Coordinates of C-alpha atoms in Angstrom, one line a residue:
M3 CA 218.2 96.6 174.0
L4 CA 218.0 92.8 173.4
M5 CA 221.4 91.6 173.5
E6 CA 222.1 93.9 176.4
S7 CA 219.7 92.5 178.4
L8 CA 221.3 89.1 178.3
V9 CA 225.1 90.2 178.4
V10 CA 227.6 91.9 180.4
G11 CA 229.2 93.6 177.4
D12 CA 228.8 97.4 175.8
I13 CA 227.1 96.3 172.8
A14 CA 225.8 100.1 171.8
E15 CA 229.1 101.5 171.4
L16 CA 230.7 98.6 169.1
R17 CA 231.2 100.6 165.8
P18 CA 230.0 98.8 162.3
N19 CA 231.2 95.6 161.7
Q20 CA 233.0 95.6 165.2
G21 CA 232.7 93.0 167.5
T22 CA 233.4 91.7 171.1
L23 CA 233.8 88.8 173.3
S24 CA 231.0 88.8 175.8
L25 CA 229.2 86.6 178.4
F26 CA 225.4 85.5 178.8
T27 CA 225.3 85.6 182.6
N28 CA 222.3 84.5 185.0
E29 CA 220.8 86.5 188.0
A30 CA 223.1 84.2 190.2
G31 CA 226.1 86.1 188.6
G32 CA 227.2 82.7 186.8
I33 CA 228.3 82.2 183.1
L34 CA 225.7 80.5 181.1
D35 CA 228.1 80.9 178.1
D36 CA 230.8 83.1 176.2
L37 CA 230.0 84.3 172.8
I38 CA 231.0 87.1 170.2
V39 CA 228.6 89.9 169.2
T40 CA 229.2 91.9 166.0
N41 CA 227.4 95.0 165.4
T42 CA 227.1 94.6 161.4
S43 CA 227.3 97.7 159.1
E44 CA 223.9 95.9 157.6
G45 CA 221.8 97.0 160.6
H46 CA 221.6 94.0 162.3
L47 CA 223.8 92.3 165.2
Y48 CA 225.8 89.0 164.2
V49 CA 226.0 86.6 167.2
V50 CA 228.2 83.5 167.5
S51 CA 228.0 81.4 170.6
N52 CA 229.3 77.6 171.3
A53 CA 227.9 75.0 169.2
G54 CA 227.5 72.8 172.6
C55 CA 225.5 75.7 174.4
W56 CA 223.5 76.0 171.0
N57 CA 219.9 74.7 172.6
K58 CA 220.0 76.6 175.9
D59 CA 221.4 79.7 174.2
L60 CA 218.5 79.8 171.5
V61 CA 216.2 79.2 174.2
L62 CA 217.4 82.2 176.0
M63 CA 217.7 84.4 173.2
Q64 CA 214.1 83.0 171.7
E65 CA 212.1 84.0 175.4
K66 CA 213.8 87.2 175.7
V67 CA 212.9 88.1 172.1
R68 CA 209.1 87.0 172.8
E69 CA 209.1 89.4 175.7
L70 CA 210.1 92.4 174.1
Q71 CA 207.8 91.8 171.4
N72 CA 204.7 91.6 174.0
Q73 CA 206.1 95.1 175.3
G74 CA 206.1 96.5 171.8
R75 CA 209.7 96.7 171.1
D76 CA 210.9 95.9 167.5
V77 CA 213.3 92.9 167.6
G78 CA 213.5 89.8 165.9
L79 CA 216.1 86.8 166.0
E80 CA 217.1 85.1 162.6
V81 CA 219.4 81.6 162.9
V82 CA 221.6 81.4 160.1
H83 CA 222.7 77.9 159.5
N84 CA 226.1 78.5 158.2
A85 CA 229.2 76.5 158.5
L86 CA 232.3 78.1 160.5
L87 CA 235.7 77.8 159.3
A88 CA 238.8 78.7 161.3
L89 CA 242.0 79.5 159.1
Q90 CA 244.6 80.6 161.9
G91 CA 248.3 81.6 162.3
P92 CA 250.6 83.8 160.8
T93 CA 250.3 83.3 157.3
A94 CA 246.5 82.9 157.2
A95 CA 245.7 86.6 156.1
Q96 CA 248.4 86.1 153.2
V97 CA 246.9 82.9 152.1
L98 CA 242.8 84.3 152.3
Q99 CA 244.0 87.2 150.2
A100 CA 244.5 85.2 147.5
G101 CA 240.6 84.1 147.6
V102 CA 239.2 87.5 148.2
A103 CA 238.8 90.9 146.6
D104 CA 238.9 92.9 150.0
D105 CA 242.1 94.5 151.1
L106 CA 242.4 92.1 154.6
R107 CA 245.4 94.6 155.5
K108 CA 242.2 96.8 156.5
L109 CA 240.3 94.3 158.7
P110 CA 242.0 94.5 162.1
F111 CA 241.4 92.3 164.9
M112 CA 237.7 91.7 166.0
T113 CA 236.2 93.1 162.8
S114 CA 234.2 91.6 160.0
A115 CA 233.1 92.1 156.6
V116 CA 230.8 90.1 154.2
M117 CA 232.6 89.3 150.9
E118 CA 233.0 86.1 148.3
V119 CA 235.8 83.7 149.1
F120 CA 237.4 81.7 146.7
G121 CA 234.4 82.0 144.7
V122 CA 231.8 81.3 147.7
S123 CA 229.6 84.5 147.8
G124 CA 227.7 85.7 151.1
C125 CA 230.7 84.9 153.7
R126 CA 231.3 86.5 156.5
V127 CA 235.0 87.0 157.6
T128 CA 235.8 87.9 161.1
R129 CA 239.5 88.8 162.3
C130 CA 239.4 86.5 165.2
G131 CA 239.8 82.8 166.2
Y132 CA 240.5 81.2 169.4
T133 CA 244.2 80.4 169.3
G134 CA 245.8 83.6 170.1
E135 CA 247.0 83.8 166.6
D136 CA 246.3 86.0 163.9
G137 CA 243.9 84.5 161.6
V138 CA 240.1 84.8 160.5
E139 CA 236.7 82.9 161.3
I140 CA 234.4 82.2 157.8
S141 CA 231.2 82.1 158.4
V142 CA 230.1 80.1 155.0
P143 CA 227.0 79.1 153.8
A144 CA 226.5 75.2 154.5
V145 CA 226.7 74.4 150.7
G146 CA 229.8 76.1 150.1
A147 CA 231.8 74.7 153.2
V148 CA 233.3 71.7 151.6
H149 CA 234.4 73.9 148.5
L150 CA 235.8 76.6 150.3
A151 CA 237.9 74.1 152.8
T152 CA 239.0 72.0 150.0
A153 CA 240.0 75.5 148.1
L154 CA 241.9 76.7 151.2
L155 CA 244.0 73.1 151.6
E156 CA 245.2 73.3 147.8
N157 CA 247.9 75.8 149.7
S158 CA 250.4 74.0 151.0
E159 CA 250.6 76.2 154.1
V160 CA 247.3 75.2 155.4
K161 CA 246.9 72.2 157.4
L162 CA 243.9 70.3 159.1
A163 CA 243.7 70.6 162.5
G164 CA 242.0 68.6 165.1
L165 CA 240.6 69.6 168.5
A166 CA 243.7 68.8 170.5
A167 CA 245.9 71.1 168.5
R168 CA 243.1 73.8 169.1
D169 CA 243.1 73.0 172.8
S170 CA 246.6 73.7 173.1
L171 CA 246.3 76.7 171.2
R172 CA 243.8 78.7 173.4
L173 CA 245.4 77.5 176.5
E174 CA 248.8 78.6 175.8
A175 CA 246.4 82.1 175.0
G176 CA 245.0 81.7 178.5
L177 CA 241.7 81.4 176.8
C178 CA 238.8 79.8 178.8
L179 CA 237.0 76.8 177.4
Y180 CA 233.3 77.1 178.5
G181 CA 232.2 74.0 180.3
N182 CA 235.7 73.4 181.7
D183 CA 237.3 76.7 182.9
I184 CA 233.7 78.8 183.2
D185 CA 230.4 77.5 183.8
E186 CA 226.9 78.6 185.1
H187 CA 228.7 78.3 188.7
T188 CA 231.6 81.0 188.1
T189 CA 231.3 84.7 187.9
P190 CA 233.1 86.5 185.6
V191 CA 235.2 88.2 188.3
E192 CA 236.2 84.7 189.5
G193 CA 237.1 83.6 185.9
S194 CA 239.5 86.7 185.6
L195 CA 237.1 87.8 182.9
S196 CA 236.6 91.2 184.3
W197 CA 237.7 93.0 181.4
T198 CA 234.3 91.6 179.2
L199 CA 232.3 93.9 181.6
G200 CA 231.4 97.1 180.0
K201 CA 232.2 100.2 181.6
R202 CA 228.9 101.8 181.0
R203 CA 227.4 98.3 182.2
R204 CA 229.4 98.4 185.1
A205 CA 228.0 102.1 186.4
V206 CA 224.3 101.3 185.5
M207 CA 224.3 97.6 186.5
D208 CA 221.5 96.9 183.8
F209 CA 222.9 93.0 183.3
P210 CA 221.9 89.8 184.5
G211 CA 223.5 89.1 187.9
A212 CA 225.0 92.5 188.2
K213 CA 224.5 92.9 191.9
I214 CA 226.5 90.0 192.5
I215 CA 229.4 90.7 190.0
V216 CA 230.0 94.4 190.2
P217 CA 230.7 94.5 194.2
Q218 CA 233.1 91.6 193.4
L219 CA 235.3 93.9 191.3
K220 CA 236.0 95.8 194.7
D221 CA 236.3 93.1 197.1
K222 CA 238.6 89.8 197.2
V223 CA 236.3 87.0 195.6
Q224 CA 237.0 83.4 197.4
R225 CA 238.7 82.2 194.5
R226 CA 240.1 83.3 191.1
R227 CA 241.2 81.3 187.8
V228 CA 244.9 81.4 187.6
G229 CA 247.6 80.4 185.2
L230 CA 249.9 77.2 186.2
M231 CA 253.1 76.1 185.1
C232 CA 255.1 72.6 186.2
E233 CA 258.0 70.5 184.6
G234 CA 257.4 66.8 185.0
A235 CA 254.0 64.9 184.2
P236 CA 251.4 67.3 182.4
M237 CA 248.6 68.5 184.7
R238 CA 245.2 67.6 183.4
A239 CA 241.6 68.7 184.4
H240 CA 240.4 67.8 187.5
S241 CA 244.1 67.4 188.9
A242 CA 244.1 68.5 192.7
I243 CA 245.8 71.7 193.6
L244 CA 247.1 72.1 197.2
N245 CA 249.2 74.7 199.0
M246 CA 252.7 73.5 200.4
E247 CA 251.4 72.3 203.7
G248 CA 249.5 69.7 201.5
T249 CA 246.1 70.9 201.9
M250 CA 243.6 70.5 199.0
I251 CA 242.6 74.4 198.0
G252 CA 241.5 74.0 194.5
M253 CA 241.3 72.1 191.2
V254 CA 243.0 72.2 187.9
T255 CA 240.3 72.9 184.9
S256 CA 242.3 72.6 181.8
G257 CA 246.0 71.4 181.1
C258 CA 248.4 69.8 178.8
P259 CA 252.3 70.0 177.4
S260 CA 252.7 73.1 175.5
P261 CA 254.3 72.9 172.3
C262 CA 255.7 76.0 172.1
L263 CA 257.2 76.4 175.8
K264 CA 258.2 72.5 176.3
K265 CA 256.8 73.1 179.6
N266 CA 253.2 71.9 180.9
V267 CA 250.7 74.6 181.6
A268 CA 247.0 74.7 182.9
M269 CA 244.7 76.6 184.6
G270 CA 242.5 76.2 187.3
Y271 CA 240.9 78.0 190.6
V272 CA 242.6 78.8 194.1
P273 CA 241.8 81.2 196.9
W274 CA 242.1 84.6 196.2
E275 CA 245.5 84.8 198.9
Y276 CA 247.1 81.8 196.5
S277 CA 246.4 83.6 192.9
R278 CA 249.7 86.1 192.8
P279 CA 252.0 85.3 190.2
G280 CA 255.0 83.7 191.6
T281 CA 253.3 81.9 194.2
T282 CA 254.6 78.1 194.7
L283 CA 251.8 75.4 195.0
L284 CA 251.5 71.7 194.5
V285 CA 249.9 69.8 192.0
E286 CA 248.5 66.1 192.2
V287 CA 249.3 64.2 189.3
R288 CA 249.0 60.5 189.0
R289 CA 248.9 60.1 192.3
K290 CA 251.8 62.1 193.2
Q291 CA 252.8 65.4 194.1
Q292 CA 254.8 68.0 192.2
M293 CA 255.7 71.8 192.0
A294 CA 253.7 74.3 190.1
V295 CA 254.1 77.9 190.0
V296 CA 251.2 80.3 189.5
S297 CA 252.0 82.4 186.4
K298 CA 250.5 85.3 184.4
M299 CA 248.4 84.4 181.3
P300 CA 248.6 84.5 178.3
F301 CA 251.5 81.8 178.8
V302 CA 252.9 82.5 175.3
P303 CA 252.5 86.0 173.5
T304 CA 249.6 86.8 171.4
H305 CA 249.8 87.8 167.9
Y306 CA 246.5 89.6 166.9
Y307 CA 246.5 91.8 164.0
I308 CA 245.9 95.5 165.3
L309 CA 246.0 98.7 163.2
K310 CA 248.8 100.9 164.7

């Protein structure tokens, strides 16, 4: 299968209109990008990757398509130039329900459906979003994007949110930002993303970098992504992490004050022996050392809409 030759997830087992977060990996086990793959009921896969990695992701998929076509496989790739609007928060479904005929109570987390939304046809609504909250991402034909955004904003519940708000939300939810927290030199196991590795894929070891990644599941990797909490000045990317003896052992990759917790949260990489929750470390902020504690993620409980 085309996508399974590029990603670590079990795509073949996805039910119709079910999606999953997965990872493009290279032969060295590094993460090329994170993406969402959905098995649509229309008979094709719907892929959303990071806009910042658009060029390299597209080349990666196009090259694999050509390779498989040359082997006589029936595969193809179509680029859909849609806009993507994320409507997030506790009342997101309630707000959207006013503009759709489909019953959103039947659309649980990581599933999607094509529907007309506030008069714009051909929208794919997916129950997801990178905030840790309930919400949807709406793939909308570009010509209808402004109309749809305007229609949503007519509800007083809806406010425009900038990237800083989105960044604090995904950090509170313990979610990685590609290029900061994960990159081509980070494996899924180091990045605490082992859950993305499909069970069947682990056993068969048929994804890029499997020979490096799968053994790491049993062995102690040299470093791991961890959550950190501290009082005082907020930790930021590139802040040094030190052990209690003052030796530098790692680096913060993302950090900000948590609006929900009224504390500072961050994530970064430390050697395996310092990764246990509750471990006390030092972080250098503005040339001063301050105490930080390794903490479980998510920092703030998630509120995904899951059918019982």
